[in-house]
Every structure is written in C-alpha cells, then in structure tokens.
Coordinates of C-alpha atoms and ligand atoms in Angstrom, one line a residue:
A284 CA 17.7 -8.6 -13.3
A285 CA 18.8 -9.0 -16.9
G286 CA 16.6 -8.1 -19.8
T287 CA 13.8 -5.7 -20.5
A288 CA 11.0 -8.2 -20.3
R289 CA 8.6 -6.0 -22.2
L290 CA 5.3 -7.3 -20.9
Y291 CA 6.5 -6.9 -17.4
T292 CA 8.4 -4.0 -15.8
E293 CA 10.4 -3.5 -12.7
D294 CA 7.2 -2.0 -11.0
D295 CA 5.5 -5.3 -11.2
P296 CA 6.0 -7.3 -7.8
L297 CA 7.7 -10.2 -9.6
V298 CA 11.3 -10.9 -10.5
L299 CA 12.6 -10.4 -14.2
L300 CA 15.1 -12.9 -15.1
G301 CA 17.2 -13.5 -18.1
S302 CA 20.4 -15.5 -19.2
G303 CA 22.6 -13.7 -16.7
S304 CA 20.4 -14.2 -13.5
L305 CA 18.1 -17.2 -14.0
K306 CA 20.5 -19.9 -13.0
R307 CA 22.0 -17.7 -10.3
S308 CA 18.6 -17.0 -8.8
V309 CA 16.5 -20.2 -9.0
S310 CA 19.0 -23.0 -9.0
S311 CA 22.0 -22.0 -6.8
N312 CA 20.9 -23.0 -3.3
S313 CA 18.2 -20.4 -3.1
S314 CA 16.5 -20.3 0.3
S315 CA 13.2 -19.8 -1.3
A316 CA 11.2 -21.6 -4.0
W317 CA 10.5 -20.2 -7.6
L318 CA 7.6 -20.2 -9.9
V319 CA 8.9 -19.0 -13.2
Q320 CA 6.9 -18.2 -16.4
F321 CA 9.0 -18.5 -19.6
Y322 CA 7.0 -16.5 -22.1
S323 CA 7.5 -14.9 -25.5
S324 CA 6.5 -11.3 -25.9
W325 CA 5.2 -12.1 -29.4
C326 CA 2.9 -14.9 -28.3
G327 CA -0.7 -13.5 -28.2
H328 CA -1.7 -15.8 -25.5
C329 CA 1.1 -14.6 -23.3
I330 CA 0.2 -11.0 -23.8
Q331 CA -3.4 -11.8 -22.8
F332 CA -2.2 -13.9 -19.8
S333 CA 0.2 -11.2 -18.4
S334 CA -2.6 -9.4 -16.6
T335 CA -3.4 -12.7 -14.7
W336 CA 0.3 -13.3 -13.8
K337 CA 0.7 -9.7 -12.6
A338 CA -2.5 -10.1 -10.4
L339 CA -1.1 -13.4 -9.0
A340 CA 2.2 -11.7 -8.3
H341 CA 0.2 -8.8 -6.4
D342 CA -1.9 -11.3 -4.6
V343 CA 1.0 -13.3 -3.3
Q344 CA 3.5 -10.4 -3.0
D345 CA 3.9 -11.1 0.7
W346 CA 4.9 -14.7 0.2
D347 CA 8.2 -13.9 -1.5
T348 CA 10.5 -14.9 1.2
I349 CA 9.0 -18.4 0.6
I350 CA 8.2 -18.4 -3.1
H351 CA 9.2 -16.0 -5.8
I352 CA 7.1 -15.3 -8.9
A353 CA 9.4 -14.7 -12.0
V354 CA 9.3 -14.3 -15.8
V355 CA 11.8 -15.0 -18.6
D356 CA 11.2 -13.3 -21.9
C357 CA 12.3 -16.1 -24.4
A358 CA 11.8 -13.6 -27.4
Q359 CA 14.7 -11.6 -26.3
D360 CA 17.9 -12.3 -28.1
D361 CA 19.9 -12.5 -25.0
N362 CA 17.7 -15.2 -23.6
F363 CA 17.6 -17.6 -26.6
D364 CA 20.4 -19.7 -25.1
I365 CA 19.0 -20.0 -21.6
C366 CA 15.5 -20.9 -22.8
K367 CA 17.0 -23.5 -25.0
E368 CA 19.1 -24.8 -22.2
Y369 CA 16.0 -25.1 -20.0
G370 CA 14.3 -27.0 -22.9
V371 CA 11.6 -24.3 -23.4
S372 CA 9.8 -24.7 -26.7
F373 CA 6.1 -23.6 -26.0
Y374 CA 5.0 -20.5 -24.4
P375 CA 4.0 -19.9 -21.8
T376 CA 5.8 -22.6 -19.9
F377 CA 5.7 -22.8 -16.2
R378 CA 8.5 -24.4 -14.1
Y379 CA 8.6 -24.7 -10.4
F380 CA 11.9 -24.9 -8.6
G381 CA 12.1 -26.0 -5.0
A382 CA 14.5 -24.3 -2.6
H383 CA 18.1 -25.3 -2.6
A384 CA 17.8 -26.6 -6.3
S385 CA 21.2 -27.4 -7.9
P386 CA 22.3 -25.8 -11.2
A387 CA 21.3 -29.0 -13.0
D388 CA 17.8 -28.7 -11.9
L389 CA 15.7 -27.5 -14.8
G390 CA 12.6 -27.2 -12.6
K391 CA 9.2 -29.2 -12.9
T392 CA 7.0 -28.3 -15.8
Y393 CA 3.4 -27.6 -15.0
R394 CA 0.8 -27.7 -17.8
G395 CA -2.6 -26.0 -17.6
A396 CA -1.3 -23.5 -15.2
D397 CA -2.4 -20.7 -17.3
R398 CA -5.7 -20.3 -15.6
G399 CA -7.1 -17.9 -13.0
V400 CA -5.3 -16.4 -10.0
Q401 CA -7.0 -18.6 -7.5
T402 CA -6.1 -21.8 -9.4
L403 CA -2.4 -20.7 -9.7
R404 CA -2.3 -19.7 -6.0
E405 CA -3.6 -23.1 -5.0
L406 CA -1.0 -24.8 -7.2
M407 CA 1.7 -22.8 -5.4
I408 CA 0.4 -24.0 -2.1
N409 CA 0.4 -27.7 -3.3
F410 CA 4.1 -27.3 -4.5
L411 CA 5.0 -25.8 -1.1
Q412 CA 3.3 -28.7 0.7
N413 CA 4.4 -31.5 -1.4
H414 CA 8.2 -30.7 -1.9
T415 CA 10.9 -33.0 -0.7
R416 CA 12.5 -32.1 2.6
L417 CA 15.5 -30.4 0.9
G418 CA 13.1 -28.3 -1.4
K419 CA 11.5 -26.9 1.6
P420 CA 11.9 -23.0 1.6
D421 CA 13.9 -22.0 4.7
H422 CA 11.2 -19.8 5.9
C423 CA 8.1 -21.7 5.2
P424 CA 5.8 -22.0 8.2
P425 CA 4.0 -25.4 8.7
L426 CA 1.0 -25.9 6.5
E427 CA -0.1 -29.1 7.9
P428 CA -3.2 -29.1 10.1
F429 CA -3.1 -28.7 13.8
N430 CA -5.0 -31.2 16.1
L431 CA -6.4 -31.3 19.5
G432 CA -3.1 -32.7 20.8
D433 CA -1.3 -29.6 19.5
L434 CA -3.8 -27.2 20.8
L435 CA -4.4 -28.4 24.4
P436 CA -1.1 -27.4 25.8
L437 CA -1.4 -23.9 24.4
L438 CA -5.0 -23.2 25.9
G439 CA -4.9 -20.9 28.9
Q440 CA -1.1 -20.5 28.7
K441 CA 0.6 -17.1 28.6
S442 CA 2.8 -16.6 25.5
A443 CA 5.0 -14.0 23.9
H444 CA 2.8 -14.0 20.8
Y445 CA -0.7 -14.5 19.5
T446 CA -1.6 -17.8 18.0
A447 CA -4.5 -17.9 15.5
I448 CA -6.1 -21.1 14.2
I449 CA -8.1 -21.1 11.0
I450 CA -10.6 -23.9 11.1
E451 CA -11.8 -24.9 7.7
H452 CA -13.0 -27.7 5.4
P453 CA -10.3 -30.0 4.1
T454 CA -10.7 -28.7 0.5
S455 CA -10.3 -25.1 1.6
Y456 CA -7.0 -23.2 1.0
V457 CA -7.9 -20.2 3.3
G458 CA -5.9 -21.3 6.3
R459 CA -2.8 -21.9 4.3
E460 CA -3.2 -18.6 2.5
V461 CA -3.5 -16.7 5.7
I462 CA -0.5 -18.5 7.1
L463 CA 1.6 -17.4 4.2
D464 CA 0.0 -13.9 4.2
L465 CA 1.3 -13.6 7.8
S466 CA 4.7 -15.2 7.2
K467 CA 6.5 -12.0 7.3
Y468 CA 5.0 -10.8 10.5
T469 CA 6.3 -11.1 14.1
G470 CA 4.2 -11.5 17.2
I471 CA 1.8 -14.0 15.7
V472 CA 1.8 -17.6 14.7
V473 CA -1.0 -18.9 12.4
R474 CA -2.1 -22.6 12.1
R475 CA -5.0 -24.3 10.4
A476 CA -7.3 -27.1 11.7
L477 CA -9.8 -29.2 9.8
S478 CA -13.6 -29.2 10.1
T479 CA -13.3 -33.0 10.3
D480 CA -11.3 -32.9 13.4
T481 CA -14.2 -33.5 15.7
P482 CA -12.4 -33.4 19.0
L483 CA -10.9 -30.0 18.3
V484 CA -14.0 -28.5 16.7
D485 CA -16.0 -29.6 19.7
K486 CA -13.5 -28.3 22.2
L487 CA -13.6 -24.9 20.5
K488 CA -17.4 -25.0 19.7
I489 CA -17.0 -24.1 16.2
T490 CA -20.0 -24.7 14.1
A491 CA -19.3 -22.6 10.8
F492 CA -16.2 -22.9 8.5
P493 CA -13.9 -21.2 7.9
S494 CA -13.7 -19.7 11.3
A495 CA -10.8 -18.1 13.1
Y496 CA -9.9 -18.7 16.7
L497 CA -7.5 -16.5 18.5
L498 CA -5.3 -17.4 21.4
H499 CA -4.1 -14.1 23.2
P500 CA -0.6 -13.6 24.7
N501 CA -2.4 -13.3 28.1
G502 CA -3.8 -16.7 28.0
T503 CA -7.4 -15.9 27.0
H504 CA -8.9 -17.3 23.8
T505 CA -11.8 -16.1 21.6
H506 CA -13.7 -17.0 18.5
L507 CA -13.2 -14.1 16.0
H508 CA -16.5 -12.9 14.5
L509 CA -15.4 -11.0 11.3
Y510 CA -17.7 -9.1 8.9
M511 CA -16.9 -11.8 6.3
Q512 CA -15.1 -15.1 6.8
L513 CA -12.7 -14.4 3.8
R514 CA -8.9 -14.5 3.5
F515 CA -8.6 -10.7 3.3
F516 CA -10.6 -10.2 6.5
F517 CA -8.7 -12.8 8.4
T518 CA -5.3 -11.5 7.2
S519 CA -6.1 -7.8 7.6
F520 CA -7.5 -8.5 11.2
L521 CA -4.5 -10.5 12.3
R522 CA -1.9 -8.1 10.9
G523 CA -3.7 -5.2 12.7
L524 CA -3.5 -6.8 16.2
Q525 CA -1.4 -4.7 18.6
G526 CA 2.1 -6.0 18.7
V527 CA 2.0 -7.7 15.4
Q528 CA 4.6 -6.3 13.2
R529 CA 5.9 -6.8 9.8
R530 CA 9.6 -7.8 9.8
Q531 CA 11.7 -5.1 8.0
T532 CA 13.4 -6.2 4.9
E533 CA 16.6 -4.9 3.6
D534 CA 15.0 -3.9 0.3
H535 CA 17.3 -1.4 -1.3
S536 CA 15.1 -1.3 -4.4
A537 CA 12.7 0.9 -2.5
P538 CA 14.9 3.1 -0.2
N539 CA 13.5 5.5 2.2
H540 CA 13.4 8.8 0.3
M541 CA 11.3 10.2 3.1
G542 CA 13.7 10.5 6.0
A543 CA 14.4 14.2 5.8
L544 CA 10.8 15.1 5.1
S545 CA 9.4 13.4 8.1
E546 CA 10.2 16.0 10.7
H547 CA 9.6 14.7 14.1
H548 CA 10.4 16.0 17.6
S549 CA 11.4 12.9 19.5
T550 CA 10.9 14.6 22.8
D551 CA 7.2 15.0 21.8
P552 CA 4.8 13.0 24.0
W553 CA 2.9 10.4 22.1
R554 CA -0.5 11.6 21.0
E555 CA -3.3 8.9 21.2
F556 CA -5.3 9.1 18.1
D557 CA -8.2 7.4 16.3
S558 CA -7.4 6.2 12.7
S559 CA -11.0 6.7 11.8
K560 CA -10.7 10.5 12.3
V561 CA -8.7 13.3 10.3
Y562 CA -6.8 15.7 12.5
M563 CA -6.7 19.4 11.7
A564 CA -3.3 19.4 13.6
D565 CA -2.0 17.2 10.8
L566 CA -3.4 19.4 8.1
E567 CA -2.1 22.7 9.7
S568 CA 1.4 21.1 10.1
A569 CA 1.3 20.1 6.5
L570 CA 0.6 23.9 5.5
H571 CA 3.2 25.1 7.8
Y572 CA 5.8 22.7 6.5
L573 CA 4.8 23.2 2.8
L574 CA 4.9 27.1 3.0
R575 CA 7.8 27.6 5.5
V576 CA 10.1 24.6 5.0
E577 CA 9.6 23.2 1.6
L578 CA 9.0 26.4 -0.3
A579 CA 11.9 28.1 1.4
T580 CA 14.4 26.2 -0.8
H581 CA 13.1 28.4 -3.7
N582 CA 14.5 31.9 -3.5
T583 CA 12.1 33.3 -6.2
L584 CA 9.2 31.8 -7.9
G585 CA 8.6 32.6 -11.5
G586 CA 7.1 31.1 -14.9
E587 CA 5.7 27.5 -14.6
E588 CA 6.8 27.2 -11.1
L589 CA 4.7 30.4 -10.1
K590 CA 1.6 29.0 -12.0
K591 CA 1.9 25.7 -10.2
F592 CA 2.2 27.4 -6.9
K593 CA -0.8 29.6 -7.6
S594 CA -2.9 26.5 -8.5
V595 CA -2.2 24.8 -5.2
V596 CA -2.7 28.0 -3.2
T597 CA -6.2 28.3 -5.0
V598 CA -7.3 24.8 -4.2
I599 CA -6.2 25.1 -0.6
A600 CA -7.7 28.7 -0.1
K601 CA -11.0 27.7 -1.7
L602 CA -11.5 24.2 -0.4
Y603 CA -9.7 23.9 2.9
P604 CA -12.3 22.7 5.4
G605 CA -10.5 23.4 8.6
R606 CA -10.2 26.4 10.8
A607 CA -11.5 29.7 9.4
S608 CA -8.3 31.5 10.4
V609 CA -6.2 29.1 8.5
Q610 CA -8.4 29.5 5.4
K611 CA -8.2 33.2 5.6
V612 CA -4.4 33.2 5.6
M613 CA -4.6 31.2 2.5
E614 CA -7.2 33.6 1.0
N615 CA -5.0 36.6 1.7
L616 CA -2.1 34.7 0.0
L617 CA -4.3 34.0 -3.1
D618 CA -5.6 37.4 -3.4
W619 CA -2.2 38.9 -3.2
L620 CA -1.0 36.3 -5.9
V621 CA -3.9 37.2 -8.1
R622 CA -3.7 41.0 -7.6
L623 CA -0.1 41.3 -8.4
P624 CA 0.6 39.6 -11.7
L625 CA 4.3 39.7 -11.4
E626 CA 6.6 37.6 -13.6
S627 CA 8.4 36.4 -10.5
I628 CA 8.1 36.8 -6.8
P629 CA 10.7 36.5 -4.1
Y630 CA 9.9 33.7 -1.6
Q631 CA 10.4 36.3 1.3
A632 CA 7.2 38.0 0.2
I633 CA 5.2 34.8 0.6
L634 CA 6.8 34.2 3.9
D635 CA 5.9 37.7 5.1
L636 CA 2.3 37.2 4.1
V637 CA 2.0 33.8 5.8
D638 CA 3.6 35.3 9.0
D639 CA 1.3 38.5 8.6
K640 CA 4.2 40.7 8.8
M641 CA 2.1 43.4 6.9
R642 CA -0.7 43.2 9.5
I643 CA -3.4 42.6 7.0
S644 CA -5.7 40.5 9.1
S645 CA -3.7 39.8 12.3
L646 CA -3.9 36.2 11.4
S647 CA -1.0 33.9 10.8
L648 CA -0.4 30.2 10.3
G649 CA 0.8 28.3 13.3
A650 CA 4.5 27.9 13.1
E651 CA 5.2 24.3 14.4
V652 CA 4.6 20.7 13.4
R653 CA 2.4 18.7 15.6
W654 CA 1.7 15.2 14.1
V655 CA -1.2 13.4 15.4
G656 CA -2.7 10.9 12.9
C657 CA 0.6 11.2 11.0
Q658 CA 2.9 10.5 14.0
G659 CA 5.6 8.0 13.3
S660 CA 6.9 5.3 15.6
R661 CA 10.3 6.9 15.2
P662 CA 11.9 10.0 13.6
G663 CA 12.2 9.9 9.8
L664 CA 8.8 8.0 9.5
R665 CA 5.4 9.4 8.4
G666 CA 4.9 13.1 9.2
Y667 CA 4.8 15.5 6.4
P668 CA 4.4 13.1 3.3
C669 CA 1.4 11.6 5.3
S670 CA -0.1 14.9 5.9
L671 CA 0.2 15.8 2.3
W672 CA -1.8 12.8 1.1
T673 CA -4.3 13.5 3.7
L674 CA -4.5 17.2 2.6
F675 CA -5.1 16.4 -0.9
H676 CA -7.6 13.6 -0.2
M677 CA -9.5 16.0 1.8
L678 CA -9.5 18.6 -1.0
T679 CA -10.7 16.2 -3.6
V680 CA -13.6 15.2 -1.4
Q681 CA -14.4 19.0 -0.6
Y682 CA -14.4 19.8 -4.2
D683 CA -16.7 16.9 -5.0
A684 CA -19.0 18.0 -2.3
S685 CA -19.0 21.7 -3.5
P686 CA -17.6 22.3 -7.0
K687 CA -19.0 25.8 -6.9
L688 CA -16.2 26.7 -4.3
L689 CA -13.8 26.9 -7.3
A690 CA -16.2 29.3 -9.3
S691 CA -14.6 32.4 -10.7
T692 CA -11.0 31.1 -10.1
A693 CA -8.7 30.2 -12.8
L694 CA -9.5 26.5 -12.1
E695 CA -13.3 26.7 -12.5
G696 CA -14.9 23.8 -14.3
D697 CA -12.0 21.4 -14.1
P698 CA -13.1 18.2 -12.5
A699 CA -9.5 17.4 -12.0
A700 CA -8.5 20.8 -10.6
V701 CA -7.3 19.4 -7.2
L702 CA -5.3 16.6 -8.8
N703 CA -3.7 18.9 -11.3
A704 CA -2.8 21.3 -8.6
M705 CA -1.3 18.3 -6.7
R706 CA 0.4 17.0 -9.7
G707 CA 2.1 20.3 -10.2
Y708 CA 3.1 20.8 -6.6
I709 CA 4.4 17.2 -6.1
G710 CA 6.5 17.4 -9.4
T711 CA 8.0 20.7 -8.8
F712 CA 8.2 21.5 -5.0
F713 CA 7.9 18.1 -3.1
G714 CA 11.3 17.4 -1.6
C715 CA 11.3 13.7 -2.5
E716 CA 12.3 13.8 -6.1
Q717 CA 11.8 10.1 -6.8
C718 CA 8.3 10.2 -5.4
G719 CA 7.6 13.1 -7.7
R720 CA 8.8 11.2 -10.7
H721 CA 6.6 8.1 -9.7
F722 CA 3.5 10.3 -9.1
E723 CA 4.1 12.0 -12.4
E724 CA 4.3 8.7 -14.2
M725 CA 0.9 7.6 -12.7
A726 CA -0.6 11.0 -13.6
A727 CA 0.7 10.9 -17.2
Q728 CA -0.9 7.4 -17.5
S729 CA -4.3 8.0 -16.4
L730 CA -5.2 11.5 -15.2
D731 CA -6.9 12.3 -18.4
Q732 CA -9.4 9.7 -17.7
V733 CA -10.7 11.7 -14.7
K734 CA -14.0 13.3 -16.1
T735 CA -15.9 14.1 -12.9
T736 CA -15.2 15.2 -9.3
E737 CA -16.1 11.7 -8.3
D738 CA -13.7 10.2 -10.6
A739 CA -11.0 12.4 -9.0
V740 CA -11.7 11.2 -5.4
I741 CA -11.4 7.6 -6.6
W742 CA -8.4 8.3 -8.8
L743 CA -6.4 9.6 -5.9
W744 CA -7.5 6.7 -3.5
S745 CA -6.5 4.1 -6.1
K746 CA -3.1 5.7 -6.9
H747 CA -2.3 6.1 -3.2
N748 CA -3.1 2.4 -2.9
Q749 CA -0.7 1.7 -5.6
V750 CA 2.1 3.6 -3.8
N751 CA 1.2 1.8 -0.6
S752 CA 1.6 -1.6 -2.3
R753 CA 4.9 -0.6 -3.8
L754 CA 6.2 0.5 -0.5
A755 CA 4.9 -2.1 1.8
G756 CA 7.9 -3.5 3.6
S757 CA 10.3 -0.9 2.3
L758 CA 12.5 1.4 4.6
S759 CA 9.7 4.2 4.5
D760 CA 7.2 1.7 5.9
D761 CA 6.6 2.4 9.6
P762 CA 6.4 -1.1 11.2
V763 CA 3.9 0.1 13.7
F764 CA 1.6 1.5 10.9
P765 CA 2.4 -0.9 7.9
K766 CA 1.2 0.0 4.5
S767 CA -1.7 -2.0 3.4
P768 CA -4.7 -1.6 1.2
W769 CA -6.7 1.1 2.5
P770 CA -9.4 1.5 4.0
S771 CA -8.9 -1.7 5.9
P772 CA -11.9 -3.9 6.6
A773 CA -11.8 -2.6 10.1
L774 CA -12.4 0.9 8.8
C775 CA -14.8 -0.1 6.0
P776 CA -16.0 -3.8 5.9
A777 CA -18.4 -3.2 3.1
C778 CA -15.6 -1.7 0.9
H779 CA -14.3 -5.3 0.5
Q780 CA -15.4 -8.4 -1.6
E781 CA -14.1 -11.2 -3.2
K782 CA -14.5 -12.4 -6.8
E783 CA -13.2 -15.9 -7.9
G784 CA -11.0 -16.0 -4.9
V785 CA -9.4 -12.6 -5.4
H786 CA -9.9 -9.6 -3.4
T787 CA -11.7 -6.7 -5.1
W788 CA -13.1 -3.3 -4.0
N789 CA -16.7 -2.4 -3.9
E790 CA -15.9 1.1 -5.3
E791 CA -19.5 2.4 -4.6
Q792 CA -18.8 1.8 -1.0
V793 CA -15.3 3.1 -1.1
L794 CA -16.5 6.4 -2.6
A795 CA -19.2 6.6 0.2
F796 CA -16.5 5.9 2.7
L797 CA -14.1 8.5 1.4
R798 CA -16.7 11.2 1.3
Q799 CA -17.4 10.4 5.1
H800 CA -13.8 10.0 6.1
Y801 CA -12.5 13.1 4.4
G802 CA -15.7 15.0 4.9
A803 CA -15.6 18.2 6.9
G804 CA -17.7 16.5 9.6
N805 CA -14.9 14.0 10.3
L806 CA -12.2 16.6 11.1
S807 CA -11.0 16.5 14.7
P808 CA -9.7 19.7 16.3
R809 CA -8.0 17.6 19.1
Y810 CA -4.3 18.6 19.9
L811 CA -4.7 22.0 18.2
P812 CA -2.6 24.7 20.0
Ligands
FAD224 P1 0.6 7.5 3.9 O1 0.7 6.5 2.7 O2 1.3 8.7 3.9 O3 -1.0 7.8 4.1 C1 -1.4 8.9 5.0 C2 -2.8 8.6 5.5 O4 -3.7 8.5 4.4 C3 -2.7 7.1 6.1 O5 -2.5 7.1 7.4 C4 -4.3 6.8 5.9 O6 -5.1 7.3 7.0 C5 -4.7 7.5 4.6 N1 -4.6 6.6 3.4 C6 -3.8 5.6 3.2 N2 -4.0 5.1 2.0 C7 -5.0 5.7 1.4 C8 -5.6 5.7 0.2 N3 -5.4 4.8 -0.7 N4 -6.7 6.6 0.0 C9 -6.9 7.5 1.0 N5 -6.4 7.6 2.0 C10 -5.3 6.8 2.4 N6 7.8 7.3 -0.5 C11 8.6 6.5 -1.0 O7 9.4 5.9 -0.3 N7 8.6 6.4 -2.4 C12 7.7 7.0 -3.2 O8 7.9 6.8 -4.3 C13 6.8 7.8 -2.7 N8 5.9 8.5 -3.4 C14 5.1 9.4 -2.8 C15 4.2 10.2 -3.7 C16 3.5 11.2 -3.1 C17 2.6 12.0 -4.0 C18 3.4 11.4 -1.6 C19 2.6 12.5 -1.0 C20 4.2 10.6 -0.9 C21 5.1 9.6 -1.4 N9 5.9 8.8 -0.7 C22 6.7 8.0 -1.3 C23 5.7 8.8 0.8 C24 4.8 7.6 1.2 O9 3.6 7.6 0.2 C25 4.1 7.8 2.6 O10 3.5 9.1 2.5 C26 5.2 7.7 3.7 O11 5.9 6.7 3.6 C27 4.3 7.9 5.1 O12 3.5 6.8 5.1 P2 2.3 6.6 6.1 O13 2.3 5.3 6.6 O14 2.3 7.7 7.0 O15 0.9 6.6 5.2

C-alpha cells in the first residue's frame, strides 16, 4: 500500500491506500466491496475518530473477503491528486464501493458515518444487503431471512456440514453479523430467521430472541442455550464446533515464522487433552527445547546475553510450579551461575549442568519433546512457541501469588520481573526473530505501565491476545486450533461482555480466570514420562 498514513499503520487490520493503489484496489473489478475513509492527518476530528475506525476494523476483521475497510490520507502530498479526482473536500469522507466497481466509479458518499462502531457495522450490512446484483461481493453469503419452506427439507436430514439458524427480531443485526463472522469457515452454514415468522418459530418452539438453533450433520437438531445470547457467544460457539475450520488464506504479510521451532514427531500418537488444563509435559518440553536446542546455537554467553539468561533462569528456578525435580535442576543451574560471576561462560557448561554430568544431584531434565496441550495438527504448527507462552503466563501468575519467591534474588521487588526476563529472552534467544521484534515493540510501548504483579498477569494476557488477533488466519495458525480471543466464552463465560454492541472484556473476571487456569492447582501430570 502506498503512503505512510500516519494515523494508521500496517499493524491495524485495515488497508492503507494512496494514489498508487486506490483505484487498482477498489475500482478494478474487485471481488469484494470496500468502505474507504478519506481523512486528513491534520484534522482534529479525524484524529479523534481514528480509534473508532480501528475498533471497527478489528471488529469486522473476519469479513475482509467480503468487505474491506481502508483509509486514504489526503494530507499526504502524494495523495493530493487522487483525493481531488475522487472529489473529496471534507474530512472525513466515507465512500462505499460495491464489488466489481469500474474505474469511473467514485463510490457512494455516506454522511454521518462517523459515529460508533455498532452504527458503522450496521451501515456496512445495509450496504451489503442493498447492492445491485453486480455489486455483490463474490463470497457474500445470503443475508436474507430463512423461512419454514427453506427449513423443512433440512430437518432430520444428514448433511456434510452444520447449519445454524439465528432467530431474531426484524430490527436485529446479530444474525447477519454471525453469518459474516463465519464466512471464512468451512463445515458450517449460518442463516437467520425472523421472530415474526410464526410458522418457523412455532415449529422450532423458540420463545426468546435472539436464539440459535443448530442442525447437526447427523440429522439431529437442538436449540442452543448459551450463557449470553450475544454475537460473540454465538460466533465463538459455532467456530469451536468439531469439524468447523477456518479457511487458510494465502496471506504473505504474516508468514509462518514458526515452522522450524515447532518440533513435532509425526509418528507420535495423538494425545487427547483438555484445553481447560495446563500440562506439565508441555512445560518440561519447553525447558528442554529452550536449554538444549535453542540455547545450543550460542557457543558462549557473555555480557548482556548472559545477564538476560540469568534473569530467565532466576524466574524459572524460583517460580516454576511443576515437578520438584525439574525445579531442582533449574536451582542448580542458577546457583552455579550466581556463584561463578564469570565474564562469559561456554554453552557446554550449561548443558553439562542440565544433563547433570557433574552428578551434583543425580537429577536431569527430561531430554525429549512431548507436546500435549501444545500439539499441532501437523508438523510445523504449535509446539515450542505455544509452550513458551504457557510457561511465561504460568510464571506471571505464580509470581503474583507469591512475590516472596523472588526475595533475595537480583530481581527482588520488581513487579514486572517475569515480563522483563521474558522480554530479554525473546529478544535475544528466541529463534523467531520477527516475533522477537514484534514483542519488543509491544514491550517498549507499554511495559513501563506495569506497576503491580497483577498488572503483569493482565499485560501478558492482553499482549498475547494482540498477537493472536494479528496471526488469526495466517500460515502459523493451526486450522484445528484457530487463534481467537482467549479465554473463549466456553472457558470463561463471565470474562465476556458487550458495551454498545462491541465485545469487551470483564478484566476482573479475566484476572480471576488466569489465576485459576495458570495456578499450580490446574497443572496436569498426564503424559509425563
Ligand atoms: P499460542 O498463541 O502459542 O498460545 C498457547 C496457549 O496459550 C493457547 O493454547 C492457550 O491455551 C493459551 N492462550 C492463548 N491466548 C492467550 C492469552 N491471551 N493469554 C493467556 N493464555 C493464552 N508467530 C508469528 O507467526 N509471528 C509473530 O510475530 C509471533 N510472535 C510471537 C511472540 C512470542 C513472544 C511468542 C512466544 C510467540 C510468537 N509467535 C509468533 C508464535 C505464535 O504466537 C504462537 O505461539 C504459535 O503460532 C502457536 O500458536 P498456538 O495456537 O499454539 O497458541
């Protein structure tokens, strides 16, 4: 995309357009529709409005094969001509382009569109529903209501996919939002029906709206009783159904950096697991991989590197909540690092300790990877990076539960001790360089706002969700375990709420959930050797 639209960056889930790309994108037979905001980076109102536009882009991120959200900065010299050609003289100006628009099409102007996310989202749905036949995006699913005549032939029939029907009041947009939210998913078709359709409502015995009704592939059908009848709950439930998968996109802007890091033995049998548990096998595999594989690429450790390594060993040795034998190996390593204040140490010495070559304690770290909660559906997915996140979340929660555990270490009294250790490790040793750079950017931006151990737990949760959202649908996203806001409503219904039609988190509940999920009591020893 041309231009360096200053209110928006490449990290926002929207398209930055300019003189070189606007026409080529929106009006050269595009298969999707476009909603473009022409703005000026010096216009105060545009600056204020940018957070709403970004929130909208996040909210409808998964609709982008159907409708794209874009921006053009008319204050940029390069874009003067194109803004003039499109007749833009006030900022912000909103233009809608149907699919397959011609180069002569300057879009439809919409006034008063600079309101809240919900209003804008509904406006988008109205556009999608009211376009001419030609303007219809290629992949737009039917948004019109279903009736009894459409439903009857499906009832009791086996099918290759699920069919979900959202039954709602005629003024409600939830059904269409869920249809669009699932538009990139296979194994499911979503339809809507109206509360005023008495024959259908009576047939399904629905009395509250909105409601979701599900036809299973095996021919049975059920009324879904979710914790809250909100878009996010419907969407998340349907995406989580077995066999429902996100279609992989060829998104080269977010390549799979993780392939080599996700060691996986394809001959391993599949290990059934419960996603509400944390598995010691994943944590021990993380430590094995970290110490024996990742660190092995460094022949000697000295200076800053050594300092960072010491910090990460400190937080693991002191806070690791798993098997005592593993903690002891880490304690031995830490003692040795602290007792020998060398300028630099050879990697081999670390390895000897981890393998207990000196027979200090007759304890050594298991020397294999055995992924359980971090298993991927195929090699190259999940594995090590998944286990690293898990390890560090666990450590932030342990530290919050017992800050005294870091007493009389070099990290004593720092509420962000675990995060700083993680930052050091990820930036210096983590094999995925690009990941390290992204993580460093996030840390540089806001880590200094962490003032308590509680803040640290929430900070890591929130940044991890930011990464999930950036990677959803990319090549490193395992289609069987698609990235989505975590914890899902299935794991923690009370963590979710809606404000003015937009999903928000109940952070108090999230904190309580994280403390339970990553607490020592939720660690499972299953599958340990
Ligand atoms: P992961 O995202 O690895 O999550 C592991 C487990 O943690 C999940 O299964 C879930 O149980 C739990 N979880 C999920 N979200 C949260 C949350 N918000 N809070 C608490 N727990 C949660 N890959 C790239 O392609 N590009 C990158 O820039 C990139 N940056 C990374 C930065 C770091 C610091 C790390 C550790 C990894 C990074 N990765 C990156 C890898 C990527 O984030 C995933 O780890 C990898 O794709 C495997 O994903 P996964 O589905 O196993 O779940």
